[in-house]
Amino acid sequence: MEKAYKTMTSSGAANLVAGIVMIVAGIAAGVITIINGARLLKNRNEIIF
């Protein structure tokens, strides 16, 4: 019984870490997208003839 508990505990911890990593990666991707969009809007007169 104890072996199953340890396995579930480590699996839960791994899932928690994976979730945190995904949240951080999503936020980083969103910030990069917003920054690139702002740069495009700032320089749209130079891009469109």
PDB file of N, CA and C in Angstrom:
ATOM      1  N   MET A   1       0.828  -1.192   0.000  1.00  0.00           N
ATOM      2  CA  MET A   1       0.000   0.000   0.000  1.00  0.00           C
ATOM      3  C   MET A   1       0.870   1.253   0.000  1.00  0.00           C
ATOM      4  N   GLU A   2       1.961   1.217   0.720  1.00  0.00           N
ATOM      5  CA  GLU A   2       2.827   2.397   0.813  1.00  0.00           C
ATOM      6  C   GLU A   2       3.495   2.714  -0.518  1.00  0.00           C
ATOM      7  N   LYS A   3       3.820   1.683  -1.292  1.00  0.00           N
ATOM      8  CA  LYS A   3       4.458   1.890  -2.588  1.00  0.00           C
ATOM      9  C   LYS A   3       3.514   2.624  -3.539  1.00  0.00           C
ATOM     10  N   ALA A   4       2.238   2.259  -3.513  1.00  0.00           N
ATOM     11  CA  ALA A   4       1.242   2.927  -4.356  1.00  0.00           C
ATOM     12  C   ALA A   4       1.096   4.393  -3.939  1.00  0.00           C
ATOM     13  N   TYR A   5       1.116   4.647  -2.639  1.00  0.00           N
ATOM     14  CA  TYR A   5       1.001   6.019  -2.142  1.00  0.00           C
ATOM     15  C   TYR A   5       2.185   6.863  -2.597  1.00  0.00           C
ATOM     16  N   LYS A   6       3.384   6.317  -2.513  1.00  0.00           N
ATOM     17  CA  LYS A   6       4.576   7.058  -2.953  1.00  0.00           C
ATOM     18  C   LYS A   6       4.530   7.328  -4.448  1.00  0.00           C
ATOM     19  N   THR A   7       4.054   6.343  -5.212  1.00  0.00           N
ATOM     20  CA  THR A   7       3.949   6.512  -6.658  1.00  0.00           C
ATOM     21  C   THR A   7       2.955   7.615  -6.991  1.00  0.00           C
ATOM     22  N   MET A   8       1.817   7.625  -6.326  1.00  0.00           N
ATOM     23  CA  MET A   8       0.809   8.659  -6.574  1.00  0.00           C
ATOM     24  C   MET A   8       1.310  10.032  -6.138  1.00  0.00           C
ATOM     25  N   THR A   9       2.045  10.087  -5.057  1.00  0.00           N
ATOM     26  CA  THR A   9       2.580  11.357  -4.574  1.00  0.00           C
ATOM     27  C   THR A   9       3.570  11.947  -5.576  1.00  0.00           C
ATOM     28  N   SER A  10       4.473  11.118  -6.079  1.00  0.00           N
ATOM     29  CA  SER A  10       5.454  11.620  -7.043  1.00  0.00           C
ATOM     30  C   SER A  10       4.779  11.998  -8.350  1.00  0.00           C
ATOM     31  N   SER A  11       3.765  11.256  -8.736  1.00  0.00           N
ATOM     32  CA  SER A  11       3.030  11.579  -9.966  1.00  0.00           C
ATOM     33  C   SER A  11       2.292  12.907  -9.801  1.00  0.00           C
ATOM     34  N   GLY A  12       1.704  13.133  -8.661  1.00  0.00           N
ATOM     35  CA  GLY A  12       1.009  14.388  -8.399  1.00  0.00           C
ATOM     36  C   GLY A  12       1.962  15.567  -8.403  1.00  0.00           C
ATOM     37  N   ALA A  13       3.127  15.384  -7.813  1.00  0.00           N
ATOM     38  CA  ALA A  13       4.126  16.458  -7.791  1.00  0.00           C
ATOM     39  C   ALA A  13       4.613  16.763  -9.202  1.00  0.00           C
ATOM     40  N   ALA A  14       4.818  15.737 -10.009  1.00  0.00           N
ATOM     41  CA  ALA A  14       5.260  15.941 -11.390  1.00  0.00           C
ATOM     42  C   ALA A  14       4.188  16.684 -12.193  1.00  0.00           C
ATOM     43  N   ASN A  15       2.928  16.339 -11.982  1.00  0.00           N
ATOM     44  CA  ASN A  15       1.838  17.030 -12.675  1.00  0.00           C
ATOM     45  C   ASN A  15       1.745  18.492 -12.250  1.00  0.00           C
ATOM     46  N   LEU A  16       1.973  18.745 -10.996  1.00  0.00           N
ATOM     47  CA  LEU A  16       1.949  20.116 -10.498  1.00  0.00           C
ATOM     48  C   LEU A  16       3.068  20.942 -11.133  1.00  0.00           C
ATOM     49  N   VAL A  17       4.265  20.384 -11.188  1.00  0.00           N
ATOM     50  CA  VAL A  17       5.403  21.074 -11.806  1.00  0.00           C
ATOM     51  C   VAL A  17       5.135  21.313 -13.294  1.00  0.00           C
ATOM     52  N   ALA A  18       4.594  20.306 -13.983  1.00  0.00           N
ATOM     53  CA  ALA A  18       4.287  20.454 -15.407  1.00  0.00           C
ATOM     54  C   ALA A  18       3.254  21.557 -15.623  1.00  0.00           C
ATOM     55  N   GLY A  19       2.272  21.632 -14.765  1.00  0.00           N
ATOM     56  CA  GLY A  19       1.254  22.681 -14.879  1.00  0.00           C
ATOM     57  C   GLY A  19       1.844  24.062 -14.677  1.00  0.00           C
ATOM     58  N   ILE A  20       2.712  24.218 -13.710  1.00  0.00           N
ATOM     59  CA  ILE A  20       3.347  25.514 -13.457  1.00  0.00           C
ATOM     60  C   ILE A  20       4.212  25.920 -14.641  1.00  0.00           C
ATOM     61  N   VAL A  21       4.961  24.957 -15.198  1.00  0.00           N
ATOM     62  CA  VAL A  21       5.802  25.251 -16.359  1.00  0.00           C
ATOM     63  C   VAL A  21       4.940  25.692 -17.542  1.00  0.00           C
ATOM     64  N   MET A  22       3.799  25.034 -17.754  1.00  0.00           N
ATOM     65  CA  MET A  22       2.915  25.410 -18.860  1.00  0.00           C
ATOM     66  C   MET A  22       2.330  26.806 -18.671  1.00  0.00           C
ATOM     67  N   ILE A  23       1.974  27.151 -17.449  1.00  0.00           N
ATOM     68  CA  ILE A  23       1.442  28.487 -17.178  1.00  0.00           C
ATOM     69  C   ILE A  23       2.495  29.544 -17.462  1.00  0.00           C
ATOM     70  N   VAL A  24       3.715  29.326 -16.995  1.00  0.00           N
ATOM     71  CA  VAL A  24       4.797  30.287 -17.217  1.00  0.00           C
ATOM     72  C   VAL A  24       5.102  30.425 -18.705  1.00  0.00           C
ATOM     73  N   ALA A  25       5.133  29.297 -19.417  1.00  0.00           N
ATOM     74  CA  ALA A  25       5.401  29.339 -20.856  1.00  0.00           C
ATOM     75  C   ALA A  25       4.282  30.072 -21.596  1.00  0.00           C
ATOM     76  N   GLY A  26       3.053  29.865 -21.187  1.00  0.00           N
ATOM     77  CA  GLY A  26       1.925  30.553 -21.816  1.00  0.00           C
ATOM     78  C   GLY A  26       1.980  32.055 -21.594  1.00  0.00           C
ATOM     79  N   ILE A  27       2.308  32.459 -20.385  1.00  0.00           N
ATOM     80  CA  ILE A  27       2.422  33.889 -20.089  1.00  0.00           C
ATOM     81  C   ILE A  27       3.562  34.501 -20.891  1.00  0.00           C
ATOM     82  N   ALA A  28       4.685  33.810 -20.965  1.00  0.00           N
ATOM     83  CA  ALA A  28       5.832  34.325 -21.725  1.00  0.00           C
ATOM     84  C   ALA A  28       5.481  34.460 -23.200  1.00  0.00           C
ATOM     85  N   ALA A  29       4.799  33.472 -23.762  1.00  0.00           N
ATOM     86  CA  ALA A  29       4.403  33.538 -25.172  1.00  0.00           C
ATOM     87  C   ALA A  29       3.431  34.693 -25.400  1.00  0.00           C
ATOM     88  N   GLY A  30       2.530  34.915 -24.476  1.00  0.00           N
ATOM     89  CA  GLY A  30       1.588  36.028 -24.598  1.00  0.00           C
ATOM     90  C   GLY A  30       2.280  37.376 -24.564  1.00  0.00           C
ATOM     91  N   VAL A  31       3.230  37.534 -23.672  1.00  0.00           N
ATOM     92  CA  VAL A  31       3.969  38.800 -23.568  1.00  0.00           C
ATOM     93  C   VAL A  31       4.767  39.053 -24.843  1.00  0.00           C
ATOM     94  N   ILE A  32       5.419  38.009 -25.348  1.00  0.00           N
ATOM     95  CA  ILE A  32       6.194  38.170 -26.589  1.00  0.00           C
ATOM     96  C   ILE A  32       5.279  38.548 -27.744  1.00  0.00           C
ATOM     97  N   THR A  33       4.106  37.934 -27.826  1.00  0.00           N
ATOM     98  CA  THR A  33       3.151  38.253 -28.890  1.00  0.00           C
ATOM     99  C   THR A  33       2.665  39.693 -28.794  1.00  0.00           C
ATOM    100  N   ILE A  34       2.379  40.161 -27.593  1.00  0.00           N
ATOM    101  CA  ILE A  34       1.924  41.538 -27.406  1.00  0.00           C
ATOM    102  C   ILE A  34       3.026  42.521 -27.794  1.00  0.00           C
ATOM    103  N   ILE A  35       4.251  42.249 -27.409  1.00  0.00           N
ATOM    104  CA  ILE A  35       5.373  43.131 -27.744  1.00  0.00           C
ATOM    105  C   ILE A  35       5.569  43.195 -29.254  1.00  0.00           C
ATOM    106  N   ASN A  36       5.537  42.038 -29.918  1.00  0.00           N
ATOM    107  CA  ASN A  36       5.700  42.034 -31.375  1.00  0.00           C
ATOM    108  C   ASN A  36       4.550  42.747 -32.070  1.00  0.00           C
ATOM    109  N   GLY A  37       3.344  42.576 -31.574  1.00  0.00           N
ATOM    110  CA  GLY A  37       2.196  43.285 -32.138  1.00  0.00           C
ATOM    111  C   GLY A  37       2.322  44.788 -31.967  1.00  0.00           C
ATOM    112  N   ALA A  38       2.794  45.228 -30.827  1.00  0.00           N
ATOM    113  CA  ALA A  38       2.983  46.663 -30.592  1.00  0.00           C
ATOM    114  C   ALA A  38       4.049  47.224 -31.524  1.00  0.00           C
ATOM    115  N   ARG A  39       5.113  46.476 -31.758  1.00  0.00           N
ATOM    116  CA  ARG A  39       6.151  46.926 -32.699  1.00  0.00           C
ATOM    117  C   ARG A  39       5.601  47.049 -34.112  1.00  0.00           C
ATOM    118  N   LEU A  40       4.780  46.090 -34.517  1.00  0.00           N
ATOM    119  CA  LEU A  40       4.170  46.157 -35.849  1.00  0.00           C
ATOM    120  C   LEU A  40       3.261  47.372 -35.976  1.00  0.00           C
ATOM    121  N   LEU A  41       2.464  47.626 -34.951  1.00  0.00           N
ATOM    122  CA  LEU A  41       1.577  48.795 -35.003  1.00  0.00           C
ATOM    123  C   LEU A  41       2.378  50.094 -35.023  1.00  0.00           C
ATOM    124  N   LYS A  42       3.453  50.139 -34.282  1.00  0.00           N
ATOM    125  CA  LYS A  42       4.289  51.338 -34.225  1.00  0.00           C
ATOM    126  C   LYS A  42       4.923  51.630 -35.587  1.00  0.00           C
ATOM    127  N   ASN A  43       5.337  50.592 -36.292  1.00  0.00           N
ATOM    128  CA  ASN A  43       6.036  50.761 -37.566  1.00  0.00           C
ATOM    129  C   ASN A  43       5.169  50.460 -38.785  1.00  0.00           C
ATOM    130  N   ARG A  44       3.836  50.517 -38.630  1.00  0.00           N
ATOM    131  CA  ARG A  44       2.982  50.144 -39.761  1.00  0.00           C
ATOM    132  C   ARG A  44       3.092  51.092 -40.937  1.00  0.00           C
ATOM    133  N   ASN A  45       3.439  52.352 -40.685  1.00  0.00           N
ATOM    134  CA  ASN A  45       3.580  53.291 -41.803  1.00  0.00           C
ATOM    135  C   ASN A  45       4.784  52.937 -42.667  1.00  0.00           C
ATOM    136  N   GLU A  46       5.806  52.370 -42.082  1.00  0.00           N
ATOM    137  CA  GLU A  46       6.989  51.969 -42.832  1.00  0.00           C
ATOM    138  C   GLU A  46       6.781  50.651 -43.565  1.00  0.00           C
ATOM    139  N   ILE A  47       5.886  49.818 -43.032  1.00  0.00           N
ATOM    140  CA  ILE A  47       5.644  48.508 -43.626  1.00  0.00           C
ATOM    141  C   ILE A  47       4.706  48.626 -44.829  1.00  0.00           C
ATOM    142  N   ILE A  48       3.611  49.390 -44.662  1.00  0.00           N
ATOM    143  CA  ILE A  48       2.615  49.553 -45.733  1.00  0.00           C
ATOM    144  C   ILE A  48       3.000  50.772 -46.566  1.00  0.00           C
ATOM    145  N   PHE A  49       3.059  50.570 -47.896  1.00  0.00           N
ATOM    146  CA  PHE A  49       3.449  51.672 -48.776  1.00  0.00           C
ATOM    147  C   PHE A  49       2.287  52.538 -49.118  1.00  0.00           C
TER     148      PHE A  49
END
